[in-house]
Short mmCIF file of C-alpha atoms in Angstrom, two decimals:
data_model
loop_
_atom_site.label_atom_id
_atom_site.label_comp_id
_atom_site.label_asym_id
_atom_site.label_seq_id
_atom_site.Cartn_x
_atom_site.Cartn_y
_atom_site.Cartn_z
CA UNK E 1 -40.12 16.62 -76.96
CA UNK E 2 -38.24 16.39 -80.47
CA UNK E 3 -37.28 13.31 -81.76
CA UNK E 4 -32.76 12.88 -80.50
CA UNK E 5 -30.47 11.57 -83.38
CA UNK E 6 -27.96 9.03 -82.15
CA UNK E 7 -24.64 11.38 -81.26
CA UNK E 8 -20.96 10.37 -80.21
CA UNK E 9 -18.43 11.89 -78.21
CA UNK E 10 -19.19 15.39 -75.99
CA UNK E 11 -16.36 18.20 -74.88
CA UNK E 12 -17.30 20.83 -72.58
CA UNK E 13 -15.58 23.89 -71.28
CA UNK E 14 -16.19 27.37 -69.92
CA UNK E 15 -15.12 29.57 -67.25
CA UNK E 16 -15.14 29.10 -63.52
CA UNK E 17 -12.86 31.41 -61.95
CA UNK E 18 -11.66 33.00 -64.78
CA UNK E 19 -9.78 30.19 -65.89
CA UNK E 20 -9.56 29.60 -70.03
CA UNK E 21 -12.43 29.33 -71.92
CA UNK E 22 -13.20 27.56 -75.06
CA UNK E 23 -12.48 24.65 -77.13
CA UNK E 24 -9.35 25.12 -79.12
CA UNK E 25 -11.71 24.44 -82.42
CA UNK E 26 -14.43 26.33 -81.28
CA UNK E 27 -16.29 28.55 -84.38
CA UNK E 28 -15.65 32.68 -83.68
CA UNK E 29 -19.63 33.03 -84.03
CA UNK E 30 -22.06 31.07 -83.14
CA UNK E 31 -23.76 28.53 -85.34
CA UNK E 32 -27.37 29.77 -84.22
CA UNK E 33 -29.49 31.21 -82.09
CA UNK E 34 -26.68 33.41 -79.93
CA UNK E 35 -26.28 32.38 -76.34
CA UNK E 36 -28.48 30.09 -74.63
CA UNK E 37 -29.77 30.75 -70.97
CA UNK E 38 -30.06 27.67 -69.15
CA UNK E 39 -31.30 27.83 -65.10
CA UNK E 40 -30.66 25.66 -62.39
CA UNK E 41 -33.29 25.60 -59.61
CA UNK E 42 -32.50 23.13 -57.01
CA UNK E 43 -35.66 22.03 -54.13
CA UNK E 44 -32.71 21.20 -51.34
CA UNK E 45 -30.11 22.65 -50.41
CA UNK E 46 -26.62 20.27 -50.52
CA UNK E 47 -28.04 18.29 -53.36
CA UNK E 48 -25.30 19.32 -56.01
CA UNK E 49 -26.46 21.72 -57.91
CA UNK E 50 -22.79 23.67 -58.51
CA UNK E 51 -20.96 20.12 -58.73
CA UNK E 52 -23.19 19.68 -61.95
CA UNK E 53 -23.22 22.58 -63.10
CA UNK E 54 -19.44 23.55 -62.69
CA UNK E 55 -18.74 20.21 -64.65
CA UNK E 56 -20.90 20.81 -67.10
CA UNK E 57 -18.14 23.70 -67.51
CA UNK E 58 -15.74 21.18 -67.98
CA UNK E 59 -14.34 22.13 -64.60
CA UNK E 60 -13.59 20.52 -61.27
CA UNK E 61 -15.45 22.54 -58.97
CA UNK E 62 -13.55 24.99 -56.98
CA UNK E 63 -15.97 24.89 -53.76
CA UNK E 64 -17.94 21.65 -52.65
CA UNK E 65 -20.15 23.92 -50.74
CA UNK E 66 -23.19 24.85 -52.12
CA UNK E 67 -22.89 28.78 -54.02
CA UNK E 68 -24.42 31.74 -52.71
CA UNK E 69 -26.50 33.67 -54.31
CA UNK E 70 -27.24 33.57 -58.26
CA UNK E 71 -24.30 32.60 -60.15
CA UNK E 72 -23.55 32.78 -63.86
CA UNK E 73 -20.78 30.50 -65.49
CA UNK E 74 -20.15 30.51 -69.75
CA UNK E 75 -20.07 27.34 -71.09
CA UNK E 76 -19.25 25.92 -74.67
CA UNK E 77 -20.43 22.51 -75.73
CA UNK E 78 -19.26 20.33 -79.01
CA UNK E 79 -21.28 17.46 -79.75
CA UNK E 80 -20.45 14.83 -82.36
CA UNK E 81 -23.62 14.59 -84.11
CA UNK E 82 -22.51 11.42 -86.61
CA UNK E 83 -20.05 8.64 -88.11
CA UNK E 84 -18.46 11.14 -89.78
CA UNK E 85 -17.71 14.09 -87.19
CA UNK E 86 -20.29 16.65 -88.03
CA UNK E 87 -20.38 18.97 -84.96
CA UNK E 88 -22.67 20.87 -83.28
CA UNK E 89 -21.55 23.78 -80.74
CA UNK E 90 -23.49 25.39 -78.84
CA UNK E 91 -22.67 28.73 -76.45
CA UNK E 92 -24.28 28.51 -73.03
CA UNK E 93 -24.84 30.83 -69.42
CA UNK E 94 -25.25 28.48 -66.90
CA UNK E 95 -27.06 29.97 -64.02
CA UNK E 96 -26.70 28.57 -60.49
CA UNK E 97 -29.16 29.84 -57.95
CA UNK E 98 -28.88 28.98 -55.10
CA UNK E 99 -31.11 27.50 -52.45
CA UNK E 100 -31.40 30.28 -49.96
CA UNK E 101 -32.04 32.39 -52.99
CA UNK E 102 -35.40 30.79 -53.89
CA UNK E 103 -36.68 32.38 -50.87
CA UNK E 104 -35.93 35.78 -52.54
CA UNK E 105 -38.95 35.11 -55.01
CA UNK E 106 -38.11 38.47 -57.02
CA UNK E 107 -34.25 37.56 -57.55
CA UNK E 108 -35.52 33.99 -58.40
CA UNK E 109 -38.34 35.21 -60.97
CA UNK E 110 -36.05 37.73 -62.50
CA UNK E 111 -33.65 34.66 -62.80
CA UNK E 112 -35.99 32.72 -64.88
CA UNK E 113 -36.97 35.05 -67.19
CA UNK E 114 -34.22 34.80 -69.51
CA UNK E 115 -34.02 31.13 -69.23
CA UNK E 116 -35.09 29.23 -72.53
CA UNK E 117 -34.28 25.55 -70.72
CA UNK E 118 -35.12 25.16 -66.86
CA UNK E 119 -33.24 22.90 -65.14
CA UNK E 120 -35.55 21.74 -61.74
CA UNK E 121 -33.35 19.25 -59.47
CA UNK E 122 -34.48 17.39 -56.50
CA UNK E 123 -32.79 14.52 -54.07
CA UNK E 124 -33.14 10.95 -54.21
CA UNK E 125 -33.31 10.86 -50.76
CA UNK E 126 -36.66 12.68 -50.61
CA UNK E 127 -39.55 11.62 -52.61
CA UNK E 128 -41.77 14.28 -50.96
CA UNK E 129 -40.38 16.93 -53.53
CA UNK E 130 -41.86 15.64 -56.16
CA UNK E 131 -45.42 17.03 -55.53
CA UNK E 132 -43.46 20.09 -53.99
CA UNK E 133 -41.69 20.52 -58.01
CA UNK E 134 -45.34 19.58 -59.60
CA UNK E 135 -46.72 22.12 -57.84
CA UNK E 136 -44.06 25.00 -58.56
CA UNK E 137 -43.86 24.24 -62.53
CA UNK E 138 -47.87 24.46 -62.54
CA UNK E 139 -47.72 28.04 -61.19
CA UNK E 140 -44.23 29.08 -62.51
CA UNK E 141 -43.04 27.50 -65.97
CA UNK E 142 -44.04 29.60 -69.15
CA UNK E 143 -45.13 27.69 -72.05
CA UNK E 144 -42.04 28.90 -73.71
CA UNK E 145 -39.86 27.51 -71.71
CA UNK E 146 -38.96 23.61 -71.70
CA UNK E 147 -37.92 22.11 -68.50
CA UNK E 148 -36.11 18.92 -67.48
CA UNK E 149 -35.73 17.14 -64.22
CA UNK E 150 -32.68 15.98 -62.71
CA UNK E 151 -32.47 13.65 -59.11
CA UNK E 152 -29.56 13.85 -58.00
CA UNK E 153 -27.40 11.90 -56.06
CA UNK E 154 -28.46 8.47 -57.22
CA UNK E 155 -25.18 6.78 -56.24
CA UNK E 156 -26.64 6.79 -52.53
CA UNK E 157 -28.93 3.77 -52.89
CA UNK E 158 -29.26 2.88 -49.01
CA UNK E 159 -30.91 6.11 -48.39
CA UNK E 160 -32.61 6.55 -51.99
CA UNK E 161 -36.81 7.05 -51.45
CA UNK E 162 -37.14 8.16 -55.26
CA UNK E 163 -37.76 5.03 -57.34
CA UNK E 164 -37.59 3.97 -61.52
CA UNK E 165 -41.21 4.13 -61.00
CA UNK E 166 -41.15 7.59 -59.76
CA UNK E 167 -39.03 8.99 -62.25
CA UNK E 168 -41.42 7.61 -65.26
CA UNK E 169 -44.58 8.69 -63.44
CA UNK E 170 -43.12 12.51 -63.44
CA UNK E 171 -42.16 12.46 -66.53
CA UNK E 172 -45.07 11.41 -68.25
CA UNK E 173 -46.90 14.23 -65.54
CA UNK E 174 -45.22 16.80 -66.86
CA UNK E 175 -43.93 15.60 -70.12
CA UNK E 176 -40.58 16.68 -69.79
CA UNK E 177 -37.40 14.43 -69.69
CA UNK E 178 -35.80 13.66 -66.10
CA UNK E 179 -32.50 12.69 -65.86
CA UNK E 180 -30.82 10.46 -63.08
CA UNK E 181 -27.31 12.07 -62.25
CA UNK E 182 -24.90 10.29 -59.67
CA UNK E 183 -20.84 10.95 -59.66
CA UNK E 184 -20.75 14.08 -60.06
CA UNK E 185 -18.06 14.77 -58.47
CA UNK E 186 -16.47 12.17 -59.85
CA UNK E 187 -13.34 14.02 -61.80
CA UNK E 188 -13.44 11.87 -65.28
CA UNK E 189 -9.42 10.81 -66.47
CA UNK E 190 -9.96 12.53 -70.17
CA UNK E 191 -9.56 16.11 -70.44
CA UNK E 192 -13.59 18.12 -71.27
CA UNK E 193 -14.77 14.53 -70.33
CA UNK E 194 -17.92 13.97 -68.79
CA UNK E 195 -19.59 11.40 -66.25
CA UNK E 196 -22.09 9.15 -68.12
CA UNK E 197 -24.79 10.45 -65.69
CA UNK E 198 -23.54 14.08 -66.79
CA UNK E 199 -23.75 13.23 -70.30
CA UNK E 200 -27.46 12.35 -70.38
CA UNK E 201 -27.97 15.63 -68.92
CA UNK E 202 -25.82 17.81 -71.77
CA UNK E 203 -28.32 15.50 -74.32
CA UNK E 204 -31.72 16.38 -72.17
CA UNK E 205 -30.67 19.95 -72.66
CA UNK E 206 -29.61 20.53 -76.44
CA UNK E 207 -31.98 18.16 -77.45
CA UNK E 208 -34.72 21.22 -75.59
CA UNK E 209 -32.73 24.42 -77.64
CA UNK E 210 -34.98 26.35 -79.93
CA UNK E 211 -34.96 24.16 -83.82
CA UNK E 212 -32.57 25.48 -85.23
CA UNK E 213 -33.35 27.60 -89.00
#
């Protein structure tokens, strides 16, 4: 993975619902590269997958329940990249398949086609889905395409199986970045804000978008 600069503060917003979309300061084009594809792939159902990704949407998600389905949400990111406010946007589809879905192995194939980051996301509460991802990204992930791992649900320590220890031996398995997310659905007080969990998670990503020229 490329080197990450040191960046400040993150807005997010998008569309869920057809609500507004857009940050009031947000370029007309975009900077590079056109609209990036990212896919979220959960191994559980109930594990959060639309909580994340509808905040990463700067939304409060509409329904708790997991979606149905594949589900595509727009997204625009600003990210402070230094002392003296140089910022990087970046113009996103955030796809949400969901769990029943993945049975469907054309619609979840097509799905990932398009997807230049691959988001894979498994439960703390079950460590036996870590062989179960290793497997899948062995026989599924193109070499184009750069993955990262969230476990979710962290907050739940009494019934957590996954351990620090875990999380370092799959990443350095797979060499890709895996991210610990918990509060979620947590609504933060500041307007686009983010949950420091969350945050790590917008950084895993951009810091996995094509260089830009």
């Amino acid at each position: 993975m490329r080197p990450t600069v040191t960046r400040g503060n993150i807005r997010v917003a998008g569309a869920v619902d057809n609500s507004p979309i857009g940050l009031l300061d947000e370029p007309v084009l975009p900077q590079h590269g056109g609209t990036n594809h990212v896919v979220f792939y959960p191994f559980s159902p109930t594990i959060g997958t639309t909580t994340i990704v509808q905040r990463l949407c700067g939304s409060d998600p509409t329904n708790p329940n997991p979606s149905s389905g594949i589900n595509g949400y727009r997204a625009v990111w600003s990210i402070e990249l230094d002392s003296v406010g140089t910022i990087r946007y970046e113009n996103f589809f955030l796809w949400d398949i969901s769990y029943d879905s993945i049975e469907n192995s054309d619609l979840g194939e097509t799905s990932l086609q398009s997807a230049r980051v691959v988001v894979l996301l498994i439960p703390v509460e079950d460590r036996s889905k870590i062989q179960e991802l290793i497997s899948w990204y062995q026989g599924h992930i193109q070499d184009s395409q750069r993955v990262i791992v969230v476990v979710t649900r962290c907050d739940r320590v009494e019934s957590a199986q996954i351990r620090p220890s875990d999380v370092d031996n799959l990443s350095a398995t797979l060499n890709v970045a895996v991210v610990q997310v918990s509060g979620a659905n947590v609504t933060p007080s500041a307007r686009y804000a983010l949950h420091p969990s969350l945050r790590k998670l917008v950084l895993a990503i951009a810091d996995n978008l094509p260089q830009r020229v």
